[in-house]
PDB file of C-alpha atoms (C1' of nucleotides) in Angstrom:
ATOM      1  CA  UNK A   4      14.403  10.583  18.981  1.00 59.00           C
ATOM      2  CA  UNK A   5      11.599   8.283  18.563  1.00 93.00           C
ATOM      3  CA  UNK A   6      12.012   5.338  16.302  1.00 97.00           C
ATOM      4  CA  UNK A   7       9.750   2.318  16.098  1.00 97.00           C
ATOM      5  CA  UNK A   8      10.407   0.911  19.616  1.00 97.00           C
ATOM      6  CA  UNK A   9       9.735   4.260  21.232  1.00 97.00           C
ATOM      7  CA  UNK A  10       6.525   4.819  19.263  1.00 97.00           C
ATOM      8  CA  UNK A  11       5.334   1.280  20.023  1.00 98.00           C
ATOM      9  CA  UNK A  12       6.092   1.816  23.714  1.00 97.00           C
ATOM     10  CA  UNK A  13       4.103   5.033  23.561  1.00 97.00           C
ATOM     11  CA  UNK A  14       1.207   3.264  21.837  1.00 98.00           C
ATOM     12  CA  UNK A  15       1.078   0.574  24.503  1.00 97.00           C
ATOM     13  CA  UNK A  16       1.318   3.083  27.322  1.00 97.00           C
ATOM     14  CA  UNK A  17      -1.525   5.171  25.876  1.00 98.00           C
ATOM     15  CA  UNK A  18      -3.892   2.255  25.334  1.00 98.00           C
ATOM     16  CA  UNK A  19      -5.157   1.714  28.881  1.00 97.00           C
ATOM     17  CA  UNK A  20      -5.999   5.394  29.200  1.00 97.00           C
ATOM     18  CA  UNK A  21      -7.288   6.175  25.743  1.00 98.00           C
ATOM     19  CA  UNK A  22      -9.245   3.136  24.568  1.00 98.00           C
ATOM     20  CA  UNK A  23     -12.914   3.935  25.136  1.00 98.00           C
ATOM     21  CA  UNK A  24     -12.154   7.421  26.396  1.00 98.00           C
ATOM     22  CA  UNK A  25     -14.290  10.275  25.136  1.00 98.00           C
ATOM     23  CA  UNK A  26     -12.765  13.500  23.932  1.00 98.00           C
ATOM     24  CA  UNK A  27     -14.589  16.469  25.340  1.00 98.00           C
ATOM     25  CA  UNK A  28     -12.562  19.537  24.424  1.00 97.00           C
ATOM     26  CA  UNK A  29      -9.503  20.419  22.384  1.00 97.00           C
ATOM     27  CA  UNK A  30      -7.284  23.455  22.777  1.00 97.00           C
ATOM     28  CA  UNK A  31      -4.899  24.252  19.931  1.00 97.00           C
ATOM     29  CA  UNK A  32      -2.055  26.489  21.015  1.00 97.00           C
ATOM     30  CA  UNK A  33      -0.080  26.198  17.784  1.00 96.00           C
ATOM     31  CA  UNK A  34      -1.948  25.579  14.555  1.00 95.00           C
ATOM     32  CA  UNK A  35       1.363  25.108  12.697  1.00 94.00           C
ATOM     33  CA  UNK A  36       1.958  21.654  14.178  1.00 96.00           C
ATOM     34  CA  UNK A  37      -1.236  20.430  12.524  1.00 96.00           C
ATOM     35  CA  UNK A  38      -1.550  19.488   8.877  1.00 95.00           C
ATOM     36  CA  UNK A  39      -5.128  19.165   7.596  1.00 94.00           C
ATOM     37  CA  UNK A  40      -6.402  18.112   4.163  1.00 91.00           C
ATOM     38  CA  UNK A  41      -5.975  21.034   1.757  1.00 88.00           C
ATOM     39  CA  UNK A  42      -3.235  22.736   3.742  1.00 87.00           C
ATOM     40  CA  UNK A  43      -0.276  24.080   1.778  1.00 82.00           C
ATOM     41  CA  UNK A  44       2.356  21.395   1.135  1.00 78.00           C
ATOM     42  CA  UNK A  45       5.606  21.137   3.042  1.00 79.00           C
ATOM     43  CA  UNK A  46       4.597  19.523   6.298  1.00 79.00           C
ATOM     44  CA  UNK A  47       4.722  20.740   9.861  1.00 82.00           C
ATOM     45  CA  UNK A  48       5.829  24.240  10.778  1.00 67.00           C
ATOM     46  CA  UNK A  49       5.946  25.218   7.110  1.00 64.00           C
ATOM     47  CA  UNK A  50       2.666  27.049   6.589  1.00 53.00           C
ATOM     48  CA  UNK A  51       3.608  30.200   8.318  1.00 54.00           C
ATOM     49  CA  UNK A  52       3.676  33.802   7.228  1.00 52.00           C
ATOM     50  CA  UNK A  53       2.423  34.184   3.664  1.00 52.00           C
ATOM     51  CA  UNK A  54       0.535  30.877   3.437  1.00 64.00           C
ATOM     52  CA  UNK A  55      -2.644  30.303   5.426  1.00 75.00           C
ATOM     53  CA  UNK A  56      -3.735  26.887   6.664  1.00 82.00           C
ATOM     54  CA  UNK A  57      -7.280  25.736   6.030  1.00 87.00           C
ATOM     55  CA  UNK A  58      -9.905  25.971   8.751  1.00 87.00           C
ATOM     56  CA  UNK A  59     -10.201  22.916  10.936  1.00 90.00           C
ATOM     57  CA  UNK A  60     -13.575  21.183  11.026  1.00 89.00           C
ATOM     58  CA  UNK A  61     -15.329  20.248  14.250  1.00 84.00           C
ATOM     59  CA  UNK A  62     -14.280  16.589  14.397  1.00 88.00           C
ATOM     60  CA  UNK A  63     -10.794  17.030  13.002  1.00 94.00           C
ATOM     61  CA  UNK A  64      -8.977  16.701  16.310  1.00 97.00           C
ATOM     62  CA  UNK A  65     -11.385  13.982  17.519  1.00 97.00           C
ATOM     63  CA  UNK A  66     -13.529  16.313  19.573  1.00 97.00           C
ATOM     64  CA  UNK A  67     -16.777  14.513  20.445  1.00 97.00           C
ATOM     65  CA  UNK A  68     -15.326  11.133  19.494  1.00 97.00           C
ATOM     66  CA  UNK A  69     -14.690   7.980  21.475  1.00 98.00           C
ATOM     67  CA  UNK A  70     -11.261   6.429  20.937  1.00 98.00           C
ATOM     68  CA  UNK A  71     -11.662   3.054  19.273  1.00 98.00           C
ATOM     69  CA  UNK A  72      -8.105   2.012  18.340  1.00 98.00           C
ATOM     70  CA  UNK A  73      -4.460   2.930  18.632  1.00 98.00           C
ATOM     71  CA  UNK A  74      -2.544   1.874  15.527  1.00 98.00           C
ATOM     72  CA  UNK A  75       1.069   2.210  14.537  1.00 98.00           C
ATOM     73  CA  UNK A  76       3.000   1.883  11.307  1.00 98.00           C
ATOM     74  CA  UNK A  77       6.724   2.549  11.423  1.00 98.00           C
ATOM     75  CA  UNK A  78       7.198   5.702  13.464  1.00 98.00           C
ATOM     76  CA  UNK A  79       3.644   6.929  12.977  1.00 98.00           C
ATOM     77  CA  UNK A  80       0.916   6.532  15.579  1.00 98.00           C
ATOM     78  CA  UNK A  81      -2.800   6.823  14.796  1.00 98.00           C
ATOM     79  CA  UNK A  82      -5.531   7.495  17.318  1.00 98.00           C
ATOM     80  CA  UNK A  83      -8.696   6.230  15.639  1.00 98.00           C
ATOM     81  CA  UNK A  84     -12.056   7.616  16.679  1.00 98.00           C
ATOM     82  CA  UNK A  85     -15.481   5.997  16.563  1.00 96.00           C
ATOM     83  CA  UNK A  86     -16.415   7.620  13.252  1.00 96.00           C
ATOM     84  CA  UNK A  87     -13.152   6.649  11.525  1.00 93.00           C
ATOM     85  CA  UNK A  88     -11.635  10.078  11.966  1.00 96.00           C
ATOM     86  CA  UNK A  89      -7.995   9.653  12.949  1.00 97.00           C
ATOM     87  CA  UNK A  90      -5.314  11.738  14.416  1.00 98.00           C
ATOM     88  CA  UNK A  91      -1.987  10.708  12.920  1.00 98.00           C
ATOM     89  CA  UNK A  92       0.973  11.578  15.103  1.00 98.00           C
ATOM     90  CA  UNK A  93       4.580  11.983  14.134  1.00 97.00           C
ATOM     91  CA  UNK A  94       6.939  12.736  16.998  1.00 97.00           C
ATOM     92  CA  UNK A  95       9.874  14.093  14.998  1.00 96.00           C
ATOM     93  CA  UNK A  96      12.884  14.442  17.264  1.00 95.00           C
ATOM     94  CA  UNK A  97      11.359  15.718  20.485  1.00 96.00           C
ATOM     95  CA  UNK A  98       7.625  15.052  20.272  1.00 97.00           C
ATOM     96  CA  UNK A  99       5.705  13.586  23.205  1.00 97.00           C
ATOM     97  CA  UNK A 100       2.146  12.505  23.927  1.00 98.00           C
ATOM     98  CA  UNK A 101       1.569  12.829  27.652  1.00 98.00           C
ATOM     99  CA  UNK A 102      -1.361  11.967  29.894  1.00 98.00           C
ATOM    100  CA  UNK A 103      -1.897  14.211  32.899  1.00 97.00           C
ATOM    101  CA  UNK A 104      -4.479  14.760  35.569  1.00 97.00           C
ATOM    102  CA  UNK A 105      -6.495  17.943  35.062  1.00 96.00           C
ATOM    103  CA  UNK A 106      -5.201  21.052  36.775  1.00 94.00           C
ATOM    104  CA  UNK A 107      -1.623  19.796  36.728  1.00 95.00           C
ATOM    105  CA  UNK A 108       0.659  22.579  35.588  1.00 96.00           C
ATOM    106  CA  UNK A 109       1.064  22.450  31.817  1.00 97.00           C
ATOM    107  CA  UNK A 110       4.655  21.933  30.656  1.00 96.00           C
ATOM    108  CA  UNK A 111       6.093  24.329  28.085  1.00 96.00           C
ATOM    109  CA  UNK A 112       5.613  23.597  24.371  1.00 97.00           C
ATOM    110  CA  UNK A 113       2.240  21.903  24.923  1.00 98.00           C
ATOM    111  CA  UNK A 114       0.931  22.697  21.436  1.00 98.00           C
ATOM    112  CA  UNK A 115      -2.364  20.783  21.588  1.00 98.00           C
ATOM    113  CA  UNK A 116      -4.277  19.819  24.738  1.00 98.00           C
ATOM    114  CA  UNK A 117      -7.255  17.439  24.805  1.00 98.00           C
ATOM    115  CA  UNK A 118      -9.617  17.202  27.758  1.00 98.00           C
ATOM    116  CA  UNK A 119     -10.837  13.627  27.960  1.00 98.00           C
ATOM    117  CA  UNK A 120     -12.975  11.384  30.116  1.00 98.00           C
ATOM    118  CA  UNK A 121     -11.486   7.968  30.816  1.00 98.00           C
ATOM    119  CA  UNK A 122     -12.641   4.987  32.842  1.00 97.00           C
ATOM    120  CA  UNK A 123     -10.462   6.361  35.642  1.00 97.00           C
ATOM    121  CA  UNK A 124     -11.951   9.829  35.434  1.00 98.00           C
ATOM    122  CA  UNK A 125     -11.050  13.073  33.704  1.00 98.00           C
ATOM    123  CA  UNK A 126      -7.577  13.427  32.197  1.00 98.00           C
ATOM    124  CA  UNK A 127      -5.639  15.666  29.903  1.00 98.00           C
ATOM    125  CA  UNK A 128      -3.785  14.419  26.850  1.00 98.00           C
ATOM    126  CA  UNK A 129      -1.176  16.701  25.394  1.00 98.00           C
ATOM    127  CA  UNK A 130       1.058  16.907  22.386  1.00 98.00           C
ATOM    128  CA  UNK A 131       4.324  18.538  23.401  1.00 97.00           C
ATOM    129  CA  UNK A 132       7.236  19.136  21.057  1.00 97.00           C
ATOM    130  CA  UNK A 133       9.961  21.695  21.795  1.00 96.00           C
ATOM    131  CA  UNK A 134      11.658  21.530  18.396  1.00 96.00           C
ATOM    132  CA  UNK A 135       8.420  21.226  16.427  1.00 96.00           C
ATOM    133  CA  UNK A 136       9.845  18.779  13.894  1.00 96.00           C
ATOM    134  CA  UNK A 137       6.897  16.566  14.705  1.00 96.00           C
ATOM    135  CA  UNK A 138       3.214  17.218  14.363  1.00 96.00           C
ATOM    136  CA  UNK A 139      -0.281  15.925  13.747  1.00 97.00           C
ATOM    137  CA  UNK A 140      -2.035  15.017  10.522  1.00 97.00           C
ATOM    138  CA  UNK A 141      -5.800  15.254  10.337  1.00 97.00           C
ATOM    139  CA  UNK A 142      -7.125  12.052   8.717  1.00 97.00           C
ATOM    140  CA  UNK A 143     -10.825  11.929   7.910  1.00 96.00           C
ATOM    141  CA  UNK A 144     -11.265   8.300   6.848  1.00 96.00           C
ATOM    142  CA  UNK A 145      -9.640   4.937   7.530  1.00 96.00           C
ATOM    143  CA  UNK A 146      -9.110   4.658   3.800  1.00 96.00           C
ATOM    144  CA  UNK A 147      -6.983   7.828   3.887  1.00 96.00           C
ATOM    145  CA  UNK A 148      -4.948   6.455   6.757  1.00 96.00           C
ATOM    146  CA  UNK A 149      -4.271   3.176   5.019  1.00 96.00           C
ATOM    147  CA  UNK A 150      -3.504   4.857   1.703  1.00 95.00           C
ATOM    148  CA  UNK A 151      -0.937   7.000   3.472  1.00 95.00           C
ATOM    149  CA  UNK A 152       0.637   3.990   5.167  1.00 96.00           C
ATOM    150  CA  UNK A 153       0.772   2.047   1.898  1.00 95.00           C
ATOM    151  CA  UNK A 154       3.127   4.713   0.586  1.00 95.00           C
ATOM    152  CA  UNK A 155       5.594   3.689   3.299  1.00 96.00           C
ATOM    153  CA  UNK A 156       7.613   0.486   3.339  1.00 97.00           C
ATOM    154  CA  UNK A 157       6.618  -2.504   5.450  1.00 97.00           C
ATOM    155  CA  UNK A 158       6.692  -2.048   9.196  1.00 98.00           C
ATOM    156  CA  UNK A 159      10.254  -2.797  10.272  1.00 98.00           C
ATOM    157  CA  UNK A 160       9.227  -4.927  13.262  1.00 98.00           C
ATOM    158  CA  UNK A 161       7.764  -7.570  10.948  1.00 98.00           C
ATOM    159  CA  UNK A 162       9.753  -7.042   7.732  1.00 98.00           C
ATOM    160  CA  UNK A 163      10.339 -10.265   5.774  1.00 97.00           C
ATOM    161  CA  UNK A 164      13.401 -11.180   3.748  1.00 97.00           C
ATOM    162  CA  UNK A 165      11.794 -11.313   0.277  1.00 97.00           C
ATOM    163  CA  UNK A 166      10.298  -7.860   0.619  1.00 96.00           C
ATOM    164  CA  UNK A 167      13.571  -6.396   1.902  1.00 97.00           C
ATOM    165  CA  UNK A 168      15.458  -8.074  -0.936  1.00 96.00           C
ATOM    166  CA  UNK A 169      13.106  -6.541  -3.475  1.00 95.00           C
ATOM    167  CA  UNK A 170      13.181  -3.072  -1.973  1.00 96.00           C
ATOM    168  CA  UNK A 171      16.952  -2.961  -1.553  1.00 96.00           C
ATOM    169  CA  UNK A 172      17.449  -4.222  -5.096  1.00 94.00           C
ATOM    170  CA  UNK A 173      15.274  -1.395  -6.397  1.00 92.00           C
ATOM    171  CA  UNK A 174      17.615   1.334  -5.172  1.00 93.00           C
ATOM    172  CA  UNK A 175      21.294   2.212  -5.586  1.00 93.00           C
ATOM    173  CA  UNK A 176      22.763   3.849  -2.529  1.00 95.00           C
ATOM    174  CA  UNK A 177      24.558   3.021   0.695  1.00 96.00           C
ATOM    175  CA  UNK A 178      22.630   0.628   2.930  1.00 97.00           C
ATOM    176  CA  UNK A 179      22.390   3.207   5.718  1.00 97.00           C
ATOM    177  CA  UNK A 180      20.639   5.679   3.404  1.00 97.00           C
ATOM    178  CA  UNK A 181      18.171   3.002   2.288  1.00 97.00           C
ATOM    179  CA  UNK A 182      17.380   1.894   5.847  1.00 98.00           C
ATOM    180  CA  UNK A 183      16.612   5.471   6.882  1.00 97.00           C
ATOM    181  CA  UNK A 184      14.228   5.885   3.932  1.00 97.00           C
ATOM    182  CA  UNK A 185      10.764   5.197   5.332  1.00 97.00           C
ATOM    183  CA  UNK A 186       9.483   4.148   1.903  1.00 96.00           C
ATOM    184  CA  UNK A 187      11.980   1.269   1.907  1.00 97.00           C
ATOM    185  CA  UNK A 188      11.207   0.027   5.410  1.00 98.00           C
ATOM    186  CA  UNK A 189       9.232   1.966   8.008  1.00 98.00           C
ATOM    187  CA  UNK A 190      10.445   2.503  11.545  1.00 98.00           C
ATOM    188  CA  UNK A 191      14.239   2.619  11.550  1.00 98.00           C
ATOM    189  CA  UNK A 192      16.089   5.787  12.493  1.00 97.00           C
ATOM    190  CA  UNK A 193      19.704   6.557  13.215  1.00 97.00           C
ATOM    191  CA  UNK A 194      20.054   4.368  16.305  1.00 96.00           C
ATOM    192  CA  UNK A 195      18.429   1.167  15.137  1.00 97.00           C
ATOM    193  CA  UNK A 196      19.739   1.379  11.568  1.00 97.00           C
ATOM    194  CA  UNK A 197      23.288   1.200  12.952  1.00 97.00           C
ATOM    195  CA  UNK A 198      22.376  -1.418  15.551  1.00 97.00           C
ATOM    196  CA  UNK A 199      20.732  -3.603  12.896  1.00 98.00           C
ATOM    197  CA  UNK A 200      23.739  -3.362  10.564  1.00 98.00           C
ATOM    198  CA  UNK A 201      26.043  -4.294  13.429  1.00 97.00           C
ATOM    199  CA  UNK A 202      24.039  -7.349  14.441  1.00 98.00           C
ATOM    200  CA  UNK A 203      23.868  -8.446  10.801  1.00 98.00           C
ATOM    201  CA  UNK A 204      27.624  -7.803  10.431  1.00 98.00           C
ATOM    202  CA  UNK A 205      27.161  -5.635   7.354  1.00 97.00           C
ATOM    203  CA  UNK A 206      28.928  -2.332   6.817  1.00 97.00           C
ATOM    204  CA  UNK A 207      26.422   0.539   6.564  1.00 97.00           C
ATOM    205  CA  UNK A 208      28.336   2.020   3.626  1.00 96.00           C
ATOM    206  CA  UNK A 209      27.843  -1.055   1.430  1.00 96.00           C
ATOM    207  CA  UNK A 210      25.875  -0.268  -1.708  1.00 96.00           C
ATOM    208  CA  UNK A 211      22.522  -2.051  -1.563  1.00 96.00           C
ATOM    209  CA  UNK A 212      23.131  -3.643  -4.947  1.00 93.00           C
ATOM    210  CA  UNK A 213      26.204  -5.485  -3.616  1.00 94.00           C
ATOM    211  CA  UNK A 214      24.305  -7.285  -0.845  1.00 96.00           C
ATOM    212  CA  UNK A 215      24.062 -11.069  -1.230  1.00 95.00           C
ATOM    213  CA  UNK A 216      20.743 -12.787  -0.440  1.00 95.00           C
ATOM    214  CA  UNK A 217      22.097 -14.400   2.776  1.00 97.00           C
ATOM    215  CA  UNK A 218      23.192 -10.961   3.951  1.00 97.00           C
ATOM    216  CA  UNK A 219      19.751  -9.442   3.396  1.00 97.00           C
ATOM    217  CA  UNK A 220      18.242 -12.402   5.191  1.00 98.00           C
ATOM    218  CA  UNK A 221      20.546 -11.725   8.155  1.00 98.00           C
ATOM    219  CA  UNK A 222      19.644  -8.060   7.970  1.00 98.00           C
ATOM    220  CA  UNK A 223      15.883  -8.693   8.082  1.00 98.00           C
ATOM    221  CA  UNK A 224      16.321 -11.002  11.067  1.00 98.00           C
ATOM    222  CA  UNK A 225      18.597  -8.490  12.802  1.00 98.00           C
ATOM    223  CA  UNK A 226      16.173  -5.613  12.289  1.00 98.00           C
ATOM    224  CA  UNK A 227      13.353  -7.581  13.891  1.00 98.00           C
ATOM    225  CA  UNK A 228      15.580  -8.774  16.745  1.00 98.00           C
ATOM    226  CA  UNK A 229      16.982  -5.318  17.515  1.00 98.00           C
ATOM    227  CA  UNK A 230      13.555  -3.676  17.476  1.00 98.00           C
ATOM    228  CA  UNK A 231      11.943  -6.380  19.579  1.00 98.00           C
ATOM    229  CA  UNK A 232      14.682  -6.172  22.217  1.00 97.00           C
ATOM    230  CA  UNK A 233      14.476  -2.368  22.378  1.00 97.00           C
ATOM    231  CA  UNK A 234      10.684  -2.425  22.612  1.00 97.00           C
ATOM    232  CA  UNK A 235      10.830  -4.908  25.466  1.00 96.00           C
ATOM    233  CA  UNK A 236      12.997  -2.390  27.345  1.00 95.00           C
ATOM    234  CA  UNK A 237      10.600   0.470  26.677  1.00 92.00           C
ATOM    235  CA  UNK A 238      12.719   2.120  23.969  1.00 92.00           C
ATOM    236  CA  UNK A 239      15.767   4.365  24.150  1.00 93.00           C
ATOM    237  CA  UNK A 240      15.766   7.631  26.047  1.00 92.00           C
ATOM    238  CA  UNK A 241      18.692   9.790  25.012  1.00 89.00           C
ATOM    239  CA  UNK A 242      17.128  12.939  26.339  1.00 87.00           C
ATOM    240  CA  UNK A 243      13.532  13.740  25.448  1.00 89.00           C
ATOM    241  CA  UNK A 244      11.765  10.477  24.860  1.00 92.00           C
ATOM    242  CA  UNK A 245       9.103   9.576  27.396  1.00 93.00           C
ATOM    243  CA  UNK A 246       6.063   7.302  27.280  1.00 95.00           C
ATOM    244  CA  UNK A 247       2.573   8.614  28.001  1.00 95.00           C
ATOM    245  CA  UNK A 248       3.199   8.503  31.749  1.00 95.00           C
ATOM    246  CA  UNK A 249       6.498  10.319  31.422  1.00 94.00           C
ATOM    247  CA  UNK A 250       8.679   7.234  31.927  1.00 94.00           C
ATOM    248  CA  UNK A 251      12.075   6.979  30.221  1.00 94.00           C
ATOM    249  CA  UNK A 252      13.143   3.873  28.255  1.00 94.00           C
ATOM    250  CA  UNK A 253      15.953   1.511  29.268  1.00 92.00           C
ATOM    251  CA  UNK A 254      17.304   0.419  25.889  1.00 89.00           C
ATOM    252  CA  UNK A 255      19.960   3.123  25.720  1.00 85.00           C
ATOM    253  CA  UNK A 256      22.535   1.212  27.761  1.00 83.00           C
ATOM    254  CA  UNK A 257      22.154  -1.754  25.426  1.00 89.00           C
ATOM    255  CA  UNK A 258      23.311  -0.019  22.277  1.00 95.00           C
ATOM    256  CA  UNK A 259      26.244  -1.916  20.798  1.00 96.00           C
ATOM    257  CA  UNK A 260      27.454   0.807  18.447  1.00 96.00           C
ATOM    258  CA  UNK A 261      25.217   3.897  18.512  1.00 95.00           C
ATOM    259  CA  UNK A 262      26.920   6.661  20.490  1.00 94.00           C
ATOM    260  CA  UNK A 263      30.027   4.534  21.045  1.00 95.00           C
ATOM    261  CA  UNK A 264      32.421   5.729  18.344  1.00 94.00           C
ATOM    262  CA  UNK A 265      36.036   5.045  19.342  1.00 94.00           C
ATOM    263  CA  UNK A 266      35.030   2.703  22.149  1.00 95.00           C
ATOM    264  CA  UNK A 267      35.779  -1.005  21.907  1.00 96.00           C
ATOM    265  CA  UNK A 268      33.342  -3.078  19.874  1.00 96.00           C
ATOM    266  CA  UNK A 269      31.341  -5.215  22.323  1.00 95.00           C
ATOM    267  CA  UNK A 270      31.784  -8.175  19.988  1.00 95.00           C
ATOM    268  CA  UNK A 271      35.484  -8.093  19.108  1.00 96.00           C
ATOM    269  CA  UNK A 272      37.023  -5.263  21.126  1.00 96.00           C
ATOM    270  CA  UNK A 273      38.499  -3.272  18.286  1.00 95.00           C
ATOM    271  CA  UNK A 274      37.687   0.476  18.300  1.00 95.00           C
ATOM    272  CA  UNK A 275      34.409   1.383  16.584  1.00 96.00           C
ATOM    273  CA  UNK A 276      34.657   3.499  13.441  1.00 95.00           C
ATOM    274  CA  UNK A 277      32.524   6.513  12.634  1.00 94.00           C
ATOM    275  CA  UNK A 278      31.724   8.743   9.687  1.00 94.00           C
ATOM    276  CA  UNK A 279      28.801  10.690   8.298  1.00 94.00           C
ATOM    277  CA  UNK A 280      26.574   8.713   5.953  1.00 95.00           C
ATOM    278  CA  UNK A 281      23.324   9.983   4.458  1.00 93.00           C
ATOM    279  CA  UNK A 282      23.890  13.089   6.557  1.00 93.00           C
ATOM    280  CA  UNK A 283      23.825  11.181   9.823  1.00 95.00           C
ATOM    281  CA  UNK A 284      26.560  10.148  12.241  1.00 95.00           C
ATOM    282  CA  UNK A 285      27.154   6.457  11.634  1.00 96.00           C
ATOM    283  CA  UNK A 286      29.061   3.971  13.789  1.00 96.00           C
ATOM    284  CA  UNK A 287      30.174   0.464  12.876  1.00 96.00           C
ATOM    285  CA  UNK A 288      32.862  -2.118  13.584  1.00 96.00           C
ATOM    286  CA  UNK A 289      35.433  -2.410  10.828  1.00 95.00           C
ATOM    287  CA  UNK A 290      36.443  -5.897  11.912  1.00 96.00           C
ATOM    288  CA  UNK A 291      33.014  -7.472  12.529  1.00 97.00           C
ATOM    289  CA  UNK A 292      31.204  -6.024   9.531  1.00 96.00           C
ATOM    290  CA  UNK A 293      31.838  -7.010   5.914  1.00 95.00           C
TER     291      UNK A 293
ATOM    292  C1'  DC B  89      17.234   8.489  -9.870  1.00 93.94           C
ATOM    293  C1'  DG B  90      20.549   9.680  -6.087  1.00 93.94           C
ATOM    294  C1'  DT B  91      23.093  12.856  -3.204  1.00 93.94           C
ATOM    295  C1'  DG B  92      24.553  16.722  -0.673  1.00 93.94           C
ATOM    296  C1'  DG B  93      23.325  20.816   1.347  1.00 93.94           C
ATOM    297  C1'  DC B  94      20.260  23.635   3.531  1.00 93.94           C
ATOM    298  C1'  DC B  95      16.126  24.433   6.184  1.00 93.94           C
ATOM    299  C1'  DC B  96      12.678  23.802   9.787  1.00 93.94           C
ATOM    300  C1'  DC B  97      13.342  24.461  15.701  1.00 93.94           C
ATOM    301  C1'  DT B  98      15.002  24.300  20.859  1.00 93.94           C
ATOM    302  C1'  DG B  99      18.084  22.720  24.228  1.00 93.94           C
ATOM    303  C1'  DT B 100      22.373  21.087  25.998  1.00 93.94           C
ATOM    304  C1'  DG B 101      27.107  20.240  26.697  1.00 93.94           C
ATOM    305  C1'  DG B 102      31.897  21.299  25.796  1.00 93.94           C
ATOM    306  C1'  DG B 103      35.648  24.513  25.105  1.00 93.94           C
ATOM    307  C1'  DC B 104      37.375  28.900  25.916  1.00 93.94           C
TER     308       DC B 104
ATOM    309  C1'  DT C  18      29.684  33.079  34.716  1.00 93.94           C
ATOM    310  C1'  DG C  19      29.005  33.935  29.848  1.00 93.94           C
ATOM    311  C1'  DC C  20      29.519  33.152  24.946  1.00 93.94           C
ATOM    312  C1'  DC C  21      29.915  30.539  20.820  1.00 93.94           C
ATOM    313  C1'  DC C  22      29.731  26.368  18.470  1.00 93.94           C
ATOM    314  C1'  DA C  23      28.513  21.704  17.415  1.00 93.94           C
ATOM    315  C1'  DC C  24      25.321  18.450  17.735  1.00 93.94           C
ATOM    316  C1'  DA C  25      20.893  15.882  18.638  1.00 93.94           C
ATOM    317  C1'  DG C  26      16.384  10.142  17.964  1.00 93.94           C
ATOM    318  C1'  DG C  27      12.889  13.627  12.362  1.00 93.94           C
ATOM    319  C1'  DG C  28      11.948  14.824   7.467  1.00 93.94           C
ATOM    320  C1'  DG C  29      11.129  18.143   3.161  1.00 93.94           C
ATOM    321  C1'  DC C  30      12.883  20.556  -0.676  1.00 93.94           C
ATOM    322  C1'  DC C  31      16.037  22.078  -4.146  1.00 93.94           C
ATOM    323  C1'  DA C  32      19.959  22.242  -7.265  1.00 93.94           C
ATOM    324  C1'  DC C  33      23.046  19.435  -9.410  1.00 93.94           C
TER     325       DC C  33
END
DNA sequence: CGTGGCCCCTGTGGGC
DNA sequence: TGCCCACAGGGGCCAC
């Protein structure tokens, strides 16, 4: 689900509640959604059975901390505490961070629950994720957070043409595959990769090496435009995505190509084409895109 | 180095 | 109504 506009919407919706809030208690219902330093490799939901995760330390889930900052890079959201401990959140396909009043009934799949004190009184913050493709990374220093983010490409909402030119020239594969690679540019997923290609009028199956400089320039502009428009509408809710207050996003009805295979192209009216590229359903207009 | 396939999960919608 | 299958906004890993 969540691509950059959804994560940014979540970040903004969490800020009023979380900034300055103190974290009093943490309840972990599923240790597997957490990756801490020293845990076996493989990411979320992998260390199960034969491998044993390391023991969490006291401050690892921000217990006892005051929230100082909410930062985002690409699809990743960091809650930064007063001692530079961070909680790095990846929503995967169905992850949510929800704020509730205490004593509200907990939804299912609430894997981690924080009890917090905000300026408006006590609240609960919860990480919920039915499919468990998402999870939380324990980050112990700001340096670790920034080192991790440096391994990703530039944030897609502010990507500049020269950097995109360089990164697309450094790889040989279809454009769609490159745009989904978070080390090329961070924040695009299946929806906004297709939407960006459509706005830029470039076929997603073009090999990156064949792109002319004016095309990459159009692409960079289109990526920023598409993401800005979707963020303004609160992101896309296909099914699961919600902001911290449980609100759905409105960008879904604005998709020009995603989810519209076979329907008329909103630009030229000819039926939209579809195929599987980089393992993902891809939709484009054969007439508009070159 | 790049790709395709499989895996990690749950939930839903369509066809029968 | 039930069952089976395909598919879904994420990414990691492995063989080739």
